Amino acid sequence: MTSRGKTVYRCTDCGAEHPKWAGRCEACGEWNTLAEEMATPKAPSGRGAAKHSRIGVAGAPRSTAARAPRLGDVKGADEPRWLSGLDEFDFVLGGGIVPGSMVLVGGEPGIGKSTLLLQVAARLQNAGHAALYISGEESPLQVKLRASRLEEPSNDVALLSETSLETILATADAMRPDVVLVDSIQTVYTSDLEGAPGNVGQVRECAARLMRFAKDTGVAVFVVGHVTKGGGIAGPKTLEHIVDTVLYFEGEGSLDHRVLRATKNRFGSVDEIGVFRMTQSGLAAVGNPSALFLGDRHEAASGSAVAALLEGTRPVLVEIQALAAKAGFGTPQRVATGFDGRRLALLLAVLDKRAGLSFGALDVFVNVAGGLRVMEPAGDLAVAAALASSTHDRALPPNSVFLGEVGLGGEIRPISQAERRIAEAARMGFTTVFLSDRSIPQRNGSRSIRIAASRTLDELFGALFP
Ligand SMILES: Nc1ncnc2c1ncn2[C@@H]1O[C@H](COP(=O)(O)OP(=O)(O)OP(=O)(O)O)[C@@H](O)[C@H]1O
Ligand SMILES: [Mg+2]
Ligand SMILES: [Zn+2]
């Protein structure tokens, strides 16, 4: 087909425009930064124009004045959100699906993205919100096979196996479902660009047009995005800027639980998580994440400590495991999984200097059980306690939780929202909370829990390992 409009290659770094693709941008000298895009943002000419006139490439002519309504007259602000009924999913979105929004769901291969979106499609359909599921990666039979495993009946979900953006948009426009789910953005291509599906220019252009479709029609659009080795969604960084909401679906391959996390949300808070378990019949919401993450803990073992993290608004208890073992030849290893490597190096230095624990001849491994990531400093004290427990080869007191940031002077520092974390610990049957003497809560909501406050690591470990 030669109805293709003219395209140019723009440097994603400096913005310079080039008529042809090249490995290096002549304007700024960067390598591999050129991405294809449509040459004219104005109305296209010829056959392409008619084809895309409804939802197409063209912007409105610039010459006519637009009407600017009063903000108070803008309609739709109080439109209710649609609930999929998959509670954790609705929760992470900020309380359901916003009509006309576009949501990107990223995740590693095989993590369960297709399963999640198919379940969402089925539930929405069954709740009276028409769903159109578009698979660019799997045949209708493959999708059907997955669907037949699911708990929720999905016979009424419309299914299209297609990769042409033009066909997808035309179909969606003709059907006008409430929700369109595209699996995946990397397989969709527009014939307006020369590049192969999945390349930066294609992904960005397709996403931008799906976004415009969502805004023009009020249809909510979900797109799956594959994740690169670096952990980002494959394709341009701008993809995450284009969409309204970015969800990451993650988990450890070997474990059956999955965490859904919002990293951007124009309609709700970020860093909320939803926790699921992958089962025979699809993803099941886990209402009590702490129980899951603490599931198979060996309390009597040395090197294990429990922290209470805030995942968005929700406190979650996680086990931190540390192992300090005699190193072989060469530089001792420092391996952290689910915890920042530089933060670990800092804690080791503080433990050495301020608490008299030397790791110079030890390999050190730190692991956050269950595949969660400890992002907040409130996890420091549990990591330090697990490390101290491992070097002493003595278990920490049973049923205890460690809450605190560790300072360079070895001081234990207060953390935010101590009350909520303590309440979660109490709910999960813990009996002692170790924290900073400066974050003893005013109100200890739970009388069943003992608060053990210390000023420094040295003071705390002196008491725990006399
Ligand atoms: N019969 C089954 N019972 C339990 N779990 C299953 C079963 N079949 C598949 N799974 C799970 O579903 C996962 C695949 O899910 P899905 O295809 O939704 O992932 P995806 O993220 O879309 O993958 P891709 O990146 O390949 O598109 C498998 O890794 C497996 O864990
Ligand atoms: Mg898939
Ligand atoms: Zn450049």
Short mmCIF file of C-alpha atoms and ligand atoms in Angstrom, two decimals:
data_model
loop_
_atom_site.label_atom_id
_atom_site.label_comp_id
_atom_site.label_asym_id
_atom_site.label_seq_id
_atom_site.Cartn_x
_atom_site.Cartn_y
_atom_site.Cartn_z
CA MET A 1 0.00 0.00 0.00
CA THR A 2 1.35 3.42 -0.87
CA SER A 3 -1.24 5.65 0.72
CA ARG A 4 1.38 6.40 3.33
CA GLY A 5 2.01 10.05 4.15
CA LYS A 6 5.45 11.55 4.36
CA THR A 7 7.40 10.74 7.49
CA VAL A 8 10.48 12.21 9.07
CA TYR A 9 12.93 11.02 11.69
CA ARG A 10 13.18 13.12 14.80
CA CYS A 11 15.95 12.92 17.36
CA THR A 12 14.43 11.95 20.71
CA ASP A 13 17.27 13.80 22.40
CA CYS A 14 17.56 17.20 20.73
CA GLY A 15 14.44 17.22 18.57
CA ALA A 16 16.26 17.79 15.28
CA GLU A 17 14.38 16.59 12.19
CA HIS A 18 16.05 14.39 9.58
CA PRO A 19 14.60 13.28 6.24
CA LYS A 20 16.23 9.83 6.49
CA TRP A 21 17.03 7.41 9.25
CA ALA A 22 20.61 7.39 10.45
CA GLY A 23 22.39 5.69 13.31
CA ARG A 24 23.60 8.98 14.68
CA CYS A 25 21.92 12.36 15.01
CA GLU A 26 23.95 14.87 13.03
CA ALA A 27 22.65 17.75 15.10
CA CYS A 28 23.64 16.57 18.56
CA GLY A 29 25.86 13.58 17.87
CA GLU A 30 23.82 11.07 19.92
CA TRP A 31 23.54 7.50 18.67
CA ASN A 32 20.30 5.60 18.10
CA THR A 33 18.04 8.48 18.96
CA LEU A 34 16.13 8.90 15.70
CA ALA A 35 12.48 7.87 15.74
CA GLU A 36 10.08 7.96 12.85
CA GLU A 37 7.04 10.19 13.02
CA MET A 38 4.45 11.76 10.76
CA ALA A 39 5.91 14.67 8.80
CA THR A 40 2.89 16.93 8.85
CA PRO A 41 0.82 17.40 11.96
CA LYS A 42 -1.66 19.26 9.72
CA ALA A 43 -4.39 17.68 7.60
CA PRO A 44 -3.03 14.88 5.46
CA SER A 45 -3.88 14.86 1.77
CA GLY A 46 -5.16 12.21 -0.58
CA ARG A 47 -6.69 8.88 0.34
CA GLY A 48 -5.11 8.69 3.74
CA ALA A 49 -7.11 11.70 4.79
CA ALA A 50 -10.51 10.19 4.12
CA LYS A 51 -9.50 7.01 5.84
CA HIS A 52 -8.61 8.71 9.07
CA SER A 53 -10.98 11.57 9.04
CA ARG A 54 -12.99 10.52 12.09
CA ILE A 55 -10.29 9.63 14.48
CA GLY A 56 -7.31 10.17 12.33
CA VAL A 57 -4.02 11.90 12.19
CA ALA A 58 -5.17 15.39 11.53
CA GLY A 59 -5.41 18.16 14.05
CA ALA A 60 -8.24 20.66 13.66
CA PRO A 61 -7.49 23.51 11.29
CA ARG A 62 -5.62 26.13 13.26
CA SER A 63 -7.44 29.13 11.86
CA THR A 64 -10.85 28.77 13.53
CA ALA A 65 -11.23 30.04 17.06
CA ALA A 66 -12.11 27.42 19.64
CA ARG A 67 -14.80 27.83 22.26
CA ALA A 68 -13.45 27.78 25.77
CA PRO A 69 -16.18 26.69 28.16
CA ARG A 70 -16.25 27.58 31.83
CA LEU A 71 -14.63 24.86 33.89
CA GLY A 72 -17.88 24.54 35.78
CA ASP A 73 -19.70 23.73 32.54
CA VAL A 74 -17.38 20.90 31.54
CA LYS A 75 -19.46 17.75 31.57
CA GLY A 76 -18.49 14.36 32.81
CA ALA A 77 -16.58 15.31 35.93
CA ASP A 78 -19.12 13.57 38.14
CA GLU A 79 -19.52 10.56 35.88
CA PRO A 80 -19.17 7.46 37.95
CA ARG A 81 -16.22 5.17 37.48
CA TRP A 82 -16.74 1.67 36.21
CA LEU A 83 -15.94 -1.12 38.60
CA SER A 84 -14.52 -4.35 37.28
CA GLY A 85 -15.30 -6.03 40.57
CA LEU A 86 -11.73 -7.31 40.66
CA ASP A 87 -11.26 -5.29 43.83
CA GLU A 88 -7.49 -5.01 43.89
CA PHE A 89 -7.49 -3.83 40.29
CA ASP A 90 -10.16 -1.19 40.90
CA PHE A 91 -8.31 -0.08 44.02
CA VAL A 92 -4.97 0.44 42.27
CA LEU A 93 -6.70 2.53 39.59
CA GLY A 94 -7.92 4.81 42.35
CA GLY A 95 -11.46 3.47 42.64
CA GLY A 96 -12.39 2.03 39.26
CA ILE A 97 -12.02 2.84 35.61
CA VAL A 98 -12.40 6.43 34.41
CA PRO A 99 -14.34 6.62 31.12
CA GLY A 100 -12.15 7.98 28.32
CA SER A 101 -8.93 7.21 30.16
CA MET A 102 -5.95 5.32 28.80
CA VAL A 103 -4.09 2.87 31.00
CA LEU A 104 -0.78 1.17 30.23
CA VAL A 105 -0.19 -2.18 31.89
CA GLY A 106 3.47 -3.17 31.86
CA GLY A 107 5.13 -6.35 32.98
CA GLU A 108 7.71 -8.96 32.19
CA PRO A 109 7.02 -11.83 29.80
CA GLY A 110 4.69 -14.44 31.24
CA ILE A 111 3.84 -12.51 34.38
CA GLY A 112 0.11 -12.58 33.63
CA LYS A 113 -0.73 -9.37 31.78
CA SER A 114 -3.01 -11.06 29.28
CA THR A 115 -4.71 -13.03 32.03
CA LEU A 116 -5.33 -9.89 34.06
CA LEU A 117 -6.78 -7.91 31.16
CA LEU A 118 -8.93 -10.78 29.99
CA GLN A 119 -10.37 -11.15 33.48
CA VAL A 120 -11.00 -7.43 33.64
CA ALA A 121 -12.68 -7.56 30.21
CA ALA A 122 -14.88 -10.47 31.29
CA ARG A 123 -15.90 -8.86 34.55
CA LEU A 124 -16.68 -5.53 32.91
CA GLN A 125 -18.71 -7.25 30.21
CA ASN A 126 -20.65 -9.19 32.81
CA ALA A 127 -21.25 -5.99 34.73
CA GLY A 128 -22.84 -4.42 31.66
CA HIS A 129 -19.83 -2.54 30.24
CA ALA A 130 -19.17 -3.80 26.74
CA ALA A 131 -15.56 -4.91 26.30
CA LEU A 132 -13.55 -5.36 23.11
CA TYR A 133 -10.40 -7.42 23.60
CA ILE A 134 -7.81 -7.09 20.86
CA SER A 135 -5.00 -9.56 20.68
CA GLY A 136 -2.08 -8.89 18.41
CA GLU A 137 -0.03 -11.71 19.86
CA GLU A 138 -2.35 -14.65 20.15
CA SER A 139 -4.85 -16.38 17.95
CA PRO A 140 -8.52 -16.36 18.93
CA LEU A 141 -8.12 -20.00 19.92
CA GLN A 142 -5.26 -19.20 22.29
CA VAL A 143 -7.30 -16.47 23.91
CA LYS A 144 -10.26 -18.80 24.12
CA LEU A 145 -8.16 -21.46 25.83
CA ARG A 146 -7.01 -18.97 28.43
CA ALA A 147 -10.55 -17.71 28.86
CA SER A 148 -11.89 -21.20 29.47
CA ARG A 149 -9.56 -21.56 32.48
CA LEU A 150 -10.85 -18.39 34.09
CA GLU A 151 -13.36 -18.31 36.86
CA GLU A 152 -15.39 -15.52 35.29
CA PRO A 153 -17.45 -16.41 32.21
CA SER A 154 -16.23 -14.44 29.21
CA ASN A 155 -18.38 -15.63 26.33
CA ASP A 156 -19.78 -12.18 25.65
CA VAL A 157 -16.47 -10.36 25.38
CA ALA A 158 -15.84 -9.27 21.79
CA LEU A 159 -12.54 -10.59 20.50
CA LEU A 160 -10.47 -9.27 17.63
CA SER A 161 -7.16 -10.74 16.56
CA GLU A 162 -5.55 -7.81 14.79
CA THR A 163 -2.39 -5.72 14.63
CA SER A 164 -3.33 -2.94 12.21
CA LEU A 165 -4.06 0.21 14.16
CA GLU A 166 -6.34 1.49 11.41
CA THR A 167 -8.48 -1.65 11.56
CA ILE A 168 -8.49 -1.60 15.36
CA LEU A 169 -9.62 2.02 15.51
CA ALA A 170 -12.22 1.55 12.79
CA THR A 171 -13.63 -1.51 14.57
CA ALA A 172 -13.65 0.17 17.94
CA ASP A 173 -15.28 3.24 16.43
CA ALA A 174 -17.99 1.17 14.78
CA MET A 175 -18.68 -0.97 17.87
CA ARG A 176 -18.24 1.75 20.49
CA PRO A 177 -17.73 -0.57 23.43
CA ASP A 178 -17.10 0.92 26.86
CA VAL A 179 -13.62 -0.54 27.11
CA VAL A 180 -11.01 -1.51 24.53
CA LEU A 181 -8.09 -3.67 25.65
CA VAL A 182 -5.08 -3.91 23.34
CA ASP A 183 -2.60 -6.75 23.92
CA SER A 184 0.03 -5.45 23.19
CA ILE A 185 1.06 -1.98 22.04
CA GLN A 186 4.32 -3.43 20.68
CA THR A 187 2.45 -5.55 18.14
CA VAL A 188 0.24 -2.78 16.80
CA TYR A 189 1.41 -0.78 13.81
CA THR A 190 0.15 2.02 11.63
CA SER A 191 0.70 1.87 7.90
CA ASP A 192 1.45 5.60 8.00
CA LEU A 193 4.92 4.88 9.32
CA GLU A 194 7.51 2.70 7.65
CA GLY A 195 9.04 1.23 10.78
CA ALA A 196 8.28 -2.26 12.04
CA PRO A 197 5.78 -2.81 14.86
CA GLY A 198 7.40 -2.26 18.22
CA ASN A 199 9.88 0.38 17.16
CA VAL A 200 9.91 3.68 18.99
CA GLY A 201 8.10 5.67 16.34
CA GLN A 202 5.37 3.05 15.86
CA VAL A 203 4.70 2.56 19.54
CA ARG A 204 4.48 6.27 20.19
CA GLU A 205 2.25 7.04 17.22
CA CYS A 206 -0.09 4.12 17.91
CA ALA A 207 -0.34 5.02 21.59
CA ALA A 208 -1.02 8.67 20.77
CA ARG A 209 -3.85 7.73 18.40
CA LEU A 210 -5.39 5.29 20.85
CA MET A 211 -5.22 8.04 23.46
CA ARG A 212 -6.96 10.46 21.14
CA PHE A 213 -9.59 7.85 20.41
CA ALA A 214 -10.19 7.45 24.14
CA LYS A 215 -10.54 11.19 24.67
CA ASP A 216 -12.77 11.68 21.61
CA THR A 217 -15.15 8.85 22.36
CA GLY A 218 -15.09 8.32 26.13
CA VAL A 219 -14.06 4.71 25.58
CA ALA A 220 -11.55 3.55 28.18
CA VAL A 221 -8.45 2.05 26.57
CA PHE A 222 -6.09 -0.42 28.21
CA VAL A 223 -2.84 -1.34 26.50
CA VAL A 224 -0.34 -3.99 27.47
CA GLY A 225 3.30 -2.96 27.26
CA HIS A 226 6.24 -5.32 27.38
CA VAL A 227 9.05 -4.54 29.74
CA THR A 228 12.70 -4.36 28.74
CA LYS A 229 15.60 -5.84 30.68
CA GLY A 230 16.11 -2.47 32.33
CA GLY A 231 12.61 -2.67 33.80
CA GLY A 232 11.09 0.11 31.71
CA ILE A 233 8.26 -0.37 29.28
CA ALA A 234 9.72 -1.20 25.88
CA GLY A 235 9.49 1.66 23.48
CA PRO A 236 9.86 5.35 24.01
CA LYS A 237 9.92 6.81 27.49
CA THR A 238 7.29 9.16 26.13
CA LEU A 239 4.83 6.26 26.12
CA GLU A 240 4.48 6.66 29.85
CA HIS A 241 3.92 10.38 29.38
CA ILE A 242 1.22 9.89 26.77
CA VAL A 243 -1.08 7.69 28.82
CA ASP A 244 -3.11 8.67 31.89
CA THR A 245 -2.12 5.80 34.10
CA VAL A 246 0.78 3.37 34.19
CA LEU A 247 0.42 0.09 36.05
CA TYR A 248 3.25 -2.37 36.52
CA PHE A 249 2.45 -6.01 37.07
CA GLU A 250 5.28 -7.78 38.80
CA GLY A 251 6.20 -10.77 40.87
CA GLU A 252 8.83 -13.41 41.18
CA GLY A 253 8.61 -16.01 38.48
CA SER A 254 8.79 -18.91 40.89
CA LEU A 255 6.18 -17.57 43.28
CA ASP A 256 2.53 -17.49 42.47
CA HIS A 257 1.71 -14.06 43.79
CA ARG A 258 1.72 -10.91 41.72
CA VAL A 259 1.81 -7.26 42.67
CA LEU A 260 0.06 -4.59 40.61
CA ARG A 261 1.47 -1.14 41.20
CA ALA A 262 0.52 2.27 39.86
CA THR A 263 3.56 4.36 39.01
CA LYS A 264 1.59 7.13 37.38
CA ASN A 265 -2.05 7.94 37.82
CA ARG A 266 -3.86 11.03 36.66
CA PHE A 267 -6.97 9.84 38.48
CA GLY A 268 -5.68 8.53 41.76
CA SER A 269 -2.72 8.15 44.01
CA VAL A 270 0.41 6.34 42.92
CA ASP A 271 2.25 3.64 44.78
CA GLU A 272 -0.89 1.87 45.78
CA ILE A 273 -0.49 -1.83 45.29
CA GLY A 274 -2.90 -4.63 44.60
CA VAL A 275 -1.88 -8.16 45.38
CA PHE A 276 -3.00 -11.23 43.45
CA ARG A 277 -2.30 -14.91 43.40
CA MET A 278 -1.98 -16.76 40.09
CA THR A 279 -4.17 -19.83 40.30
CA GLN A 280 -5.51 -22.50 37.94
CA SER A 281 -8.53 -20.33 37.32
CA GLY A 282 -6.71 -17.04 36.83
CA LEU A 283 -5.74 -14.24 39.17
CA ALA A 284 -7.37 -14.13 42.58
CA ALA A 285 -7.28 -10.95 44.64
CA VAL A 286 -5.44 -11.27 47.94
CA GLY A 287 -7.19 -9.21 50.58
CA ASN A 288 -4.54 -9.75 53.24
CA PRO A 289 -1.09 -9.16 51.70
CA SER A 290 0.77 -9.30 55.02
CA ALA A 291 -0.32 -12.89 55.55
CA LEU A 292 0.90 -13.77 52.08
CA PHE A 293 4.30 -12.13 52.38
CA LEU A 294 4.91 -13.60 55.81
CA GLY A 295 3.55 -16.96 54.73
CA ASP A 296 6.39 -19.43 55.15
CA ARG A 297 8.64 -17.61 57.53
CA HIS A 298 10.98 -19.55 59.80
CA GLU A 299 10.91 -17.41 62.85
CA ALA A 300 13.50 -19.31 64.82
CA ALA A 301 16.13 -18.86 62.13
CA SER A 302 18.81 -16.21 62.46
CA GLY A 303 18.95 -13.45 59.87
CA SER A 304 15.21 -12.95 59.61
CA ALA A 305 13.47 -9.70 60.58
CA VAL A 306 10.05 -8.29 59.81
CA ALA A 307 9.45 -4.73 58.63
CA ALA A 308 6.18 -2.86 58.17
CA LEU A 309 6.21 -0.96 54.91
CA LEU A 310 3.68 1.45 53.58
CA GLU A 311 2.63 0.52 50.09
CA GLY A 312 0.65 3.60 49.18
CA THR A 313 -1.88 3.95 51.95
CA ARG A 314 -1.67 0.34 52.93
CA PRO A 315 0.71 -1.08 55.53
CA VAL A 316 2.23 -4.41 54.55
CA LEU A 317 4.45 -6.62 56.66
CA VAL A 318 7.41 -8.20 54.90
CA GLU A 319 10.20 -10.46 55.95
CA ILE A 320 13.78 -9.35 55.37
CA GLN A 321 16.34 -12.13 55.21
CA ALA A 322 20.04 -11.56 55.61
CA LEU A 323 22.93 -13.95 55.39
CA ALA A 324 26.48 -12.97 56.32
CA ALA A 325 28.85 -15.81 55.55
CA LYS A 326 32.62 -16.18 55.48
CA ALA A 327 33.84 -14.99 52.10
CA GLY A 328 36.08 -16.97 49.80
CA PHE A 329 38.98 -15.33 48.04
CA GLY A 330 38.74 -11.90 46.51
CA THR A 331 36.36 -9.08 47.23
CA PRO A 332 33.47 -10.15 49.46
CA GLN A 333 30.12 -10.17 47.71
CA ARG A 334 27.22 -7.84 48.48
CA VAL A 335 24.03 -9.05 46.91
CA ALA A 336 20.70 -7.36 47.58
CA THR A 337 17.39 -8.51 46.16
CA GLY A 338 14.46 -6.15 46.65
CA PHE A 339 16.68 -3.66 48.47
CA ASP A 340 18.92 -0.91 47.11
CA GLY A 341 22.54 -2.04 46.84
CA ARG A 342 23.94 1.35 47.79
CA ARG A 343 21.66 1.53 50.81
CA LEU A 344 22.98 -1.88 51.85
CA ALA A 345 26.59 -0.67 51.53
CA LEU A 346 25.71 2.30 53.70
CA LEU A 347 24.07 0.14 56.37
CA LEU A 348 27.08 -2.19 56.43
CA ALA A 349 29.40 0.78 56.95
CA VAL A 350 27.20 2.13 59.75
CA LEU A 351 27.00 -1.29 61.43
CA ASP A 352 30.77 -1.54 61.22
CA LYS A 353 31.56 1.92 62.52
CA ARG A 354 28.73 2.43 65.02
CA ALA A 355 27.78 -1.04 66.23
CA GLY A 356 31.08 -2.88 66.05
CA LEU A 357 29.96 -5.48 63.51
CA SER A 358 32.62 -6.12 60.90
CA PHE A 359 31.60 -7.40 57.47
CA GLY A 360 35.03 -6.99 55.86
CA ALA A 361 35.61 -10.73 55.50
CA LEU A 362 31.98 -11.71 54.96
CA ASP A 363 29.82 -12.20 51.91
CA VAL A 364 26.52 -10.44 52.54
CA PHE A 365 23.18 -11.35 51.01
CA VAL A 366 19.94 -9.50 51.68
CA ASN A 367 16.66 -10.66 50.32
CA VAL A 368 13.16 -9.23 50.69
CA ALA A 369 10.92 -12.28 50.82
CA GLY A 370 8.07 -12.58 48.40
CA GLY A 371 9.56 -10.42 45.68
CA LEU A 372 8.52 -7.09 47.20
CA ARG A 373 10.86 -4.13 46.95
CA VAL A 374 11.75 -2.07 49.99
CA MET A 375 11.75 1.49 48.73
CA GLU A 376 11.36 3.49 51.91
CA PRO A 377 14.02 4.11 54.56
CA ALA A 378 11.62 2.75 57.18
CA GLY A 379 12.90 -0.68 56.17
CA ASP A 380 16.47 0.12 57.30
CA LEU A 381 16.13 -1.08 60.85
CA ALA A 382 14.78 -4.49 59.85
CA VAL A 383 17.65 -4.93 57.38
CA ALA A 384 20.18 -3.91 60.04
CA ALA A 385 18.55 -6.23 62.60
CA ALA A 386 18.55 -9.14 60.14
CA LEU A 387 22.25 -8.53 59.41
CA ALA A 388 23.13 -8.32 63.11
CA SER A 389 21.11 -11.48 63.79
CA SER A 390 22.96 -13.33 61.04
CA THR A 391 26.43 -12.30 62.20
CA HIS A 392 25.58 -13.33 65.77
CA ASP A 393 23.83 -16.41 64.43
CA ARG A 394 21.03 -15.82 66.87
CA ALA A 395 17.37 -15.36 66.04
CA LEU A 396 15.63 -12.09 66.84
CA PRO A 397 12.89 -12.12 69.49
CA PRO A 398 9.81 -13.93 68.18
CA ASN A 399 6.79 -11.93 66.99
CA SER A 400 8.70 -8.70 66.66
CA VAL A 401 8.63 -6.00 64.00
CA PHE A 402 11.40 -3.46 63.30
CA LEU A 403 10.51 0.06 62.21
CA GLY A 404 13.06 2.76 61.64
CA GLU A 405 15.39 4.63 59.38
CA VAL A 406 19.08 4.30 60.23
CA GLY A 407 21.23 7.44 60.22
CA LEU A 408 24.93 7.70 59.46
CA GLY A 409 25.65 8.13 63.16
CA GLY A 410 24.03 4.79 63.93
CA GLU A 411 20.97 6.55 65.34
CA ILE A 412 17.54 5.05 64.82
CA ARG A 413 15.33 7.68 63.28
CA PRO A 414 11.57 8.13 63.39
CA ILE A 415 9.39 6.98 60.52
CA SER A 416 6.16 8.30 59.10
CA GLN A 417 2.78 6.91 60.10
CA ALA A 418 4.08 4.70 62.87
CA GLU A 419 0.55 4.17 64.23
CA ARG A 420 -0.73 2.57 61.07
CA ARG A 421 2.22 0.25 60.77
CA ILE A 422 1.94 -0.74 64.41
CA ALA A 423 -1.76 -1.40 63.98
CA GLU A 424 -1.04 -3.75 61.06
CA ALA A 425 1.60 -5.55 63.13
CA ALA A 426 -0.91 -6.00 65.94
CA ARG A 427 -3.54 -7.23 63.53
CA MET A 428 -1.13 -9.86 62.24
CA GLY A 429 -0.44 -11.14 65.73
CA PHE A 430 2.92 -9.49 66.41
CA THR A 431 3.64 -8.58 70.01
CA THR A 432 6.69 -6.31 70.01
CA VAL A 433 7.63 -3.31 67.90
CA PHE A 434 11.19 -2.01 67.93
CA LEU A 435 11.51 1.61 66.90
CA SER A 436 13.16 4.95 67.52
CA ASP A 437 12.74 6.57 70.91
CA ARG A 438 11.56 9.56 68.95
CA SER A 439 8.67 7.81 67.23
CA ILE A 440 6.83 6.33 70.17
CA PRO A 441 3.22 6.87 69.15
CA GLN A 442 1.07 9.19 71.26
CA ARG A 443 -1.74 6.74 71.13
CA ASN A 444 -0.92 3.11 71.06
CA GLY A 445 -4.13 1.90 69.50
CA SER A 446 -3.33 -1.67 70.31
CA ARG A 447 -2.66 -2.58 73.91
CA SER A 448 -1.62 -6.07 72.86
CA ILE A 449 1.63 -4.77 71.43
CA ARG A 450 4.74 -3.80 73.36
CA ILE A 451 6.75 -0.81 72.16
CA ALA A 452 10.51 -1.15 72.57
CA ALA A 453 12.25 2.12 71.81
CA SER A 454 15.98 2.63 71.32
CA ARG A 455 18.13 5.60 70.45
CA THR A 456 20.90 3.87 68.50
CA LEU A 457 21.74 0.58 66.80
CA ASP A 458 24.44 0.01 69.38
CA GLU A 459 21.93 0.35 72.23
CA LEU A 460 19.40 -1.92 70.49
CA PHE A 461 21.82 -4.70 69.58
CA GLY A 462 23.50 -4.45 72.98
CA ALA A 463 20.14 -5.38 74.47
CA LEU A 464 19.21 -8.02 71.87
CA PHE A 465 22.57 -9.80 71.76
CA PRO A 466 24.15 -9.28 75.17
N1 LIG B 1 -3.13 -24.00 33.95
C1 LIG B 1 -2.55 -23.03 34.59
N2 LIG B 1 -2.62 -22.96 35.92
C2 LIG B 1 -2.04 -21.96 36.60
N3 LIG B 1 -1.37 -20.98 36.04
C3 LIG B 1 -1.25 -20.96 34.71
C4 LIG B 1 -1.82 -21.98 33.91
N4 LIG B 1 -1.56 -21.69 32.63
C5 LIG B 1 -0.84 -20.57 32.64
N5 LIG B 1 -0.66 -20.13 33.89
C6 LIG B 1 0.07 -18.93 34.32
O1 LIG B 1 -0.20 -17.87 33.48
C7 LIG B 1 1.03 -17.26 33.09
C8 LIG B 1 0.91 -16.69 31.70
O2 LIG B 1 0.03 -15.61 31.82
P1 LIG B 1 -0.18 -14.58 30.64
O3 LIG B 1 -0.15 -15.27 29.33
O4 LIG B 1 -1.37 -13.80 31.02
O5 LIG B 1 1.13 -13.70 30.79
P2 LIG B 1 1.57 -12.46 29.91
O6 LIG B 1 2.20 -11.49 30.87
O7 LIG B 1 0.47 -12.00 29.06
O8 LIG B 1 2.71 -13.13 29.04
P3 LIG B 1 3.31 -12.63 27.64
O9 LIG B 1 4.39 -11.67 28.00
O10 LIG B 1 3.88 -13.89 27.05
O11 LIG B 1 2.21 -12.06 26.86
C9 LIG B 1 2.02 -18.36 33.12
O12 LIG B 1 3.32 -17.88 33.36
C10 LIG B 1 1.54 -19.18 34.27
O13 LIG B 1 2.10 -18.69 35.46
MG MG B 2 0.29 -11.88 26.99
ZN ZN B 3 19.90 14.96 18.23
#
